[in-house]
PDB file of C-alpha atoms in Angstrom:
ATOM      1  CA  UNK A 227       0.000   0.000   0.000  1.00 35.00           C
ATOM      2  CA  UNK A 228       2.824   2.373  -0.571  1.00 35.00           C
ATOM      3  CA  UNK A 229       2.142   5.595  -2.401  1.00 33.00           C
ATOM      4  CA  UNK A 230       2.841   3.821  -5.690  1.00 32.00           C
ATOM      5  CA  UNK A 231      -0.115   1.525  -5.091  1.00 34.00           C
ATOM      6  CA  UNK A 232      -2.382   4.524  -4.682  1.00 35.00           C
ATOM      7  CA  UNK A 233      -3.178   4.262  -8.374  1.00 33.00           C
ATOM      8  CA  UNK A 234      -6.075   2.341  -9.783  1.00 34.00           C
ATOM      9  CA  UNK A 235      -4.862  -0.897 -11.328  1.00 37.00           C
ATOM     10  CA  UNK A 236      -6.102  -3.208 -14.034  1.00 39.00           C
ATOM     11  CA  UNK A 237      -9.714  -2.029 -14.210  1.00 49.00           C
ATOM     12  CA  UNK A 238     -10.472  -3.603 -10.808  1.00 80.00           C
ATOM     13  CA  UNK A 239     -12.113  -1.957  -7.862  1.00 90.00           C
ATOM     14  CA  UNK A 240     -10.160   0.335  -5.575  1.00 95.00           C
ATOM     15  CA  UNK A 241     -10.614   1.592  -2.043  1.00 97.00           C
ATOM     16  CA  UNK A 242     -10.894   5.371  -1.751  1.00 97.00           C
ATOM     17  CA  UNK A 243      -9.875   7.133   1.453  1.00 97.00           C
ATOM     18  CA  UNK A 244     -10.827  10.802   1.882  1.00 96.00           C
ATOM     19  CA  UNK A 245      -9.610  13.056   4.693  1.00 94.00           C
ATOM     20  CA  UNK A 246      -9.276  16.836   4.985  1.00 90.00           C
ATOM     21  CA  UNK A 247      -9.864  17.340   1.252  1.00 91.00           C
ATOM     22  CA  UNK A 248      -7.327  14.725   0.130  1.00 93.00           C
ATOM     23  CA  UNK A 249      -8.362  11.477  -1.586  1.00 95.00           C
ATOM     24  CA  UNK A 250      -6.161   8.395  -1.889  1.00 96.00           C
ATOM     25  CA  UNK A 251      -7.127   5.439  -4.113  1.00 96.00           C
ATOM     26  CA  UNK A 252      -5.668   2.077  -3.100  1.00 96.00           C
ATOM     27  CA  UNK A 253      -5.743  -0.813  -5.577  1.00 94.00           C
ATOM     28  CA  UNK A 254      -6.893  -3.438  -3.096  1.00 94.00           C
ATOM     29  CA  UNK A 255      -9.827  -5.855  -3.051  1.00 94.00           C
ATOM     30  CA  UNK A 256      -9.642  -6.835   0.628  1.00 96.00           C
ATOM     31  CA  UNK A 257      -8.118  -5.285   3.733  1.00 97.00           C
ATOM     32  CA  UNK A 258      -8.023  -5.458   7.498  1.00 97.00           C
ATOM     33  CA  UNK A 259      -8.775  -2.384   9.572  1.00 96.00           C
ATOM     34  CA  UNK A 260      -7.246  -2.350  13.074  1.00 93.00           C
ATOM     35  CA  UNK A 261      -7.402   0.068  15.976  1.00 88.00           C
ATOM     36  CA  UNK A 262      -7.307   0.329  19.757  1.00 85.00           C
ATOM     37  CA  UNK A 263     -10.461   1.153  21.706  1.00 72.00           C
ATOM     38  CA  UNK A 264      -9.979   4.629  23.191  1.00 68.00           C
ATOM     39  CA  UNK A 265     -11.354   3.806  26.662  1.00 64.00           C
ATOM     40  CA  UNK A 266     -10.614   0.115  27.202  1.00 64.00           C
ATOM     41  CA  UNK A 267      -7.290   0.173  25.247  1.00 75.00           C
ATOM     42  CA  UNK A 268      -8.295  -3.136  23.670  1.00 81.00           C
ATOM     43  CA  UNK A 269      -7.396  -4.229  20.120  1.00 88.00           C
ATOM     44  CA  UNK A 270     -10.053  -4.486  17.408  1.00 88.00           C
ATOM     45  CA  UNK A 271      -9.711  -5.954  13.914  1.00 94.00           C
ATOM     46  CA  UNK A 272     -12.135  -6.052  11.008  1.00 95.00           C
ATOM     47  CA  UNK A 273     -11.802  -7.792   7.634  1.00 97.00           C
ATOM     48  CA  UNK A 274     -13.395  -5.886   4.727  1.00 97.00           C
ATOM     49  CA  UNK A 275     -14.026  -6.574   1.039  1.00 97.00           C
ATOM     50  CA  UNK A 276     -14.182  -3.913  -1.677  1.00 97.00           C
ATOM     51  CA  UNK A 277     -17.134  -4.947  -3.888  1.00 96.00           C
ATOM     52  CA  UNK A 278     -19.181  -3.285  -6.659  1.00 95.00           C
ATOM     53  CA  UNK A 279     -22.051  -2.980  -4.143  1.00 96.00           C
ATOM     54  CA  UNK A 280     -19.878  -1.256  -1.526  1.00 97.00           C
ATOM     55  CA  UNK A 281     -17.588  -2.061   1.386  1.00 98.00           C
ATOM     56  CA  UNK A 282     -18.598  -5.307   3.074  1.00 97.00           C
ATOM     57  CA  UNK A 283     -17.526  -6.315   6.574  1.00 97.00           C
ATOM     58  CA  UNK A 284     -16.634 -10.025   6.566  1.00 97.00           C
ATOM     59  CA  UNK A 285     -15.409 -10.637  10.121  1.00 97.00           C
ATOM     60  CA  UNK A 286     -14.777  -8.680  13.318  1.00 95.00           C
ATOM     61  CA  UNK A 287     -12.485  -9.519  16.241  1.00 95.00           C
ATOM     62  CA  UNK A 288     -11.827  -7.967  19.647  1.00 92.00           C
ATOM     63  CA  UNK A 289      -9.335  -8.895  22.369  1.00 87.00           C
ATOM     64  CA  UNK A 290     -11.767  -8.309  25.240  1.00 78.00           C
ATOM     65  CA  UNK A 291     -14.981  -6.654  26.314  1.00 77.00           C
ATOM     66  CA  UNK A 292     -15.830  -3.460  28.134  1.00 72.00           C
ATOM     67  CA  UNK A 293     -17.507  -0.086  27.664  1.00 71.00           C
ATOM     68  CA  UNK A 294     -19.048  -0.049  24.181  1.00 70.00           C
ATOM     69  CA  UNK A 295     -17.370  -3.310  23.228  1.00 72.00           C
ATOM     70  CA  UNK A 296     -20.061  -5.926  23.631  1.00 81.00           C
ATOM     71  CA  UNK A 297     -19.679  -8.648  20.999  1.00 86.00           C
ATOM     72  CA  UNK A 298     -22.857 -10.238  19.641  1.00 89.00           C
ATOM     73  CA  UNK A 299     -24.112 -13.537  21.121  1.00 90.00           C
ATOM     74  CA  UNK A 300     -22.691 -15.527  18.182  1.00 93.00           C
ATOM     75  CA  UNK A 301     -19.101 -14.373  18.912  1.00 94.00           C
ATOM     76  CA  UNK A 302     -16.676 -17.203  19.646  1.00 95.00           C
ATOM     77  CA  UNK A 303     -13.303 -17.162  21.378  1.00 94.00           C
ATOM     78  CA  UNK A 304     -10.594 -18.163  18.860  1.00 94.00           C
ATOM     79  CA  UNK A 305      -6.879 -17.801  19.684  1.00 93.00           C
ATOM     80  CA  UNK A 306      -7.591 -15.155  22.327  1.00 92.00           C
ATOM     81  CA  UNK A 307      -9.920 -13.100  20.096  1.00 94.00           C
ATOM     82  CA  UNK A 308     -13.701 -12.887  20.328  1.00 93.00           C
ATOM     83  CA  UNK A 309     -14.688 -13.128  16.672  1.00 96.00           C
ATOM     84  CA  UNK A 310     -17.886 -13.129  14.639  1.00 95.00           C
ATOM     85  CA  UNK A 311     -19.129 -12.673  11.087  1.00 96.00           C
ATOM     86  CA  UNK A 312     -21.863 -10.025  10.832  1.00 93.00           C
ATOM     87  CA  UNK A 313     -24.432 -10.136   8.024  1.00 93.00           C
ATOM     88  CA  UNK A 314     -22.582  -9.085   4.817  1.00 90.00           C
ATOM     89  CA  UNK A 315     -24.322  -5.747   4.230  1.00 95.00           C
ATOM     90  CA  UNK A 316     -22.520  -3.558   1.654  1.00 97.00           C
ATOM     91  CA  UNK A 317     -21.946   0.002   2.832  1.00 97.00           C
ATOM     92  CA  UNK A 318     -21.572   2.970   0.497  1.00 97.00           C
ATOM     93  CA  UNK A 319     -19.100   4.505   2.924  1.00 97.00           C
ATOM     94  CA  UNK A 320     -17.526   3.929   6.322  1.00 96.00           C
ATOM     95  CA  UNK A 321     -16.546   6.965   8.401  1.00 95.00           C
ATOM     96  CA  UNK A 322     -13.555   6.684  10.736  1.00 92.00           C
ATOM     97  CA  UNK A 323     -13.210   9.213  13.538  1.00 87.00           C
ATOM     98  CA  UNK A 324     -10.029   9.803  15.503  1.00 77.00           C
ATOM     99  CA  UNK A 325     -10.187  11.080  19.082  1.00 70.00           C
ATOM    100  CA  UNK A 326      -6.422  10.966  19.443  1.00 66.00           C
ATOM    101  CA  UNK A 327      -6.876   9.023  22.710  1.00 62.00           C
ATOM    102  CA  UNK A 328      -5.755   5.607  21.448  1.00 65.00           C
ATOM    103  CA  UNK A 329      -3.508   5.989  18.445  1.00 74.00           C
ATOM    104  CA  UNK A 330      -4.388   5.755  14.785  1.00 87.00           C
ATOM    105  CA  UNK A 331      -6.367   3.487  12.564  1.00 92.00           C
ATOM    106  CA  UNK A 332      -4.222   0.948  10.698  1.00 94.00           C
ATOM    107  CA  UNK A 333      -5.094  -0.444   7.288  1.00 97.00           C
ATOM    108  CA  UNK A 334      -3.489  -3.799   6.475  1.00 97.00           C
ATOM    109  CA  UNK A 335      -3.272  -5.564   3.122  1.00 95.00           C
ATOM    110  CA  UNK A 336      -1.299  -8.703   2.288  1.00 91.00           C
ATOM    111  CA  UNK A 337       0.334  -8.699   5.733  1.00 90.00           C
ATOM    112  CA  UNK A 338       1.533  -5.080   5.539  1.00 95.00           C
ATOM    113  CA  UNK A 339      -0.024  -2.480   7.848  1.00 96.00           C
ATOM    114  CA  UNK A 340       0.140   1.309   7.635  1.00 96.00           C
ATOM    115  CA  UNK A 341      -1.426   4.083   9.676  1.00 94.00           C
ATOM    116  CA  UNK A 342      -3.743   6.469   7.877  1.00 94.00           C
ATOM    117  CA  UNK A 343      -1.081   9.185   8.350  1.00 93.00           C
ATOM    118  CA  UNK A 344       1.429   6.974   6.520  1.00 95.00           C
ATOM    119  CA  UNK A 345      -1.037   6.372   3.682  1.00 95.00           C
ATOM    120  CA  UNK A 346      -1.847  10.089   3.347  1.00 95.00           C
ATOM    121  CA  UNK A 347       1.835  10.986   3.832  1.00 93.00           C
ATOM    122  CA  UNK A 348       0.965  13.618   6.455  1.00 90.00           C
ATOM    123  CA  UNK A 349      -0.523  13.550   9.971  1.00 88.00           C
ATOM    124  CA  UNK A 350      -4.272  12.908  10.002  1.00 85.00           C
ATOM    125  CA  UNK A 351      -4.760  14.251  13.531  1.00 81.00           C
ATOM    126  CA  UNK A 352      -8.406  14.454  14.564  1.00 81.00           C
ATOM    127  CA  UNK A 353      -9.674  14.643  10.959  1.00 85.00           C
ATOM    128  CA  UNK A 354     -12.397  12.222   9.926  1.00 91.00           C
ATOM    129  CA  UNK A 355     -11.495   9.712   7.186  1.00 94.00           C
ATOM    130  CA  UNK A 356     -14.180   8.327   4.887  1.00 96.00           C
ATOM    131  CA  UNK A 357     -13.684   4.956   3.174  1.00 97.00           C
ATOM    132  CA  UNK A 358     -15.638   4.048   0.030  1.00 97.00           C
ATOM    133  CA  UNK A 359     -15.346   2.183  -3.259  1.00 97.00           C
ATOM    134  CA  UNK A 360     -13.754   4.481  -5.849  1.00 95.00           C
ATOM    135  CA  UNK A 361     -16.157   5.606  -8.540  1.00 84.00           C
ATOM    136  CA  UNK A 362     -15.314   6.108 -12.178  1.00 67.00           C
ATOM    137  CA  UNK A 363     -12.191   5.317 -14.208  1.00 59.00           C
TER     138      UNK A 363
END
């Protein structure tokens, strides 16, 4: 996901990230989003697909429970993570806020993770980042 991969490749779908008036297009079909809960300081992970219908959450995992971190009843403990697969509902966009209280969002693809600041090549700070499927050629 280096800056060079921020170009649309081979006519496939791309993930668009928009923050503070800057848009980055990443030529990826699947990614993991990771972050730390700002109050409980607990790790979260989500696996997403970039599809023609929108961004689709495939699986979610958390390292524990606490304030605002209640997993659904179907969650199962696997290798220390509570994990579950929510209904695959495509979303037109996903908005990521950043309180600054627990570090940054990380976007991982093919085993390589980068913060949003690294992807945008400047500090994101408290700016909101919107994820969506890139539209148009």
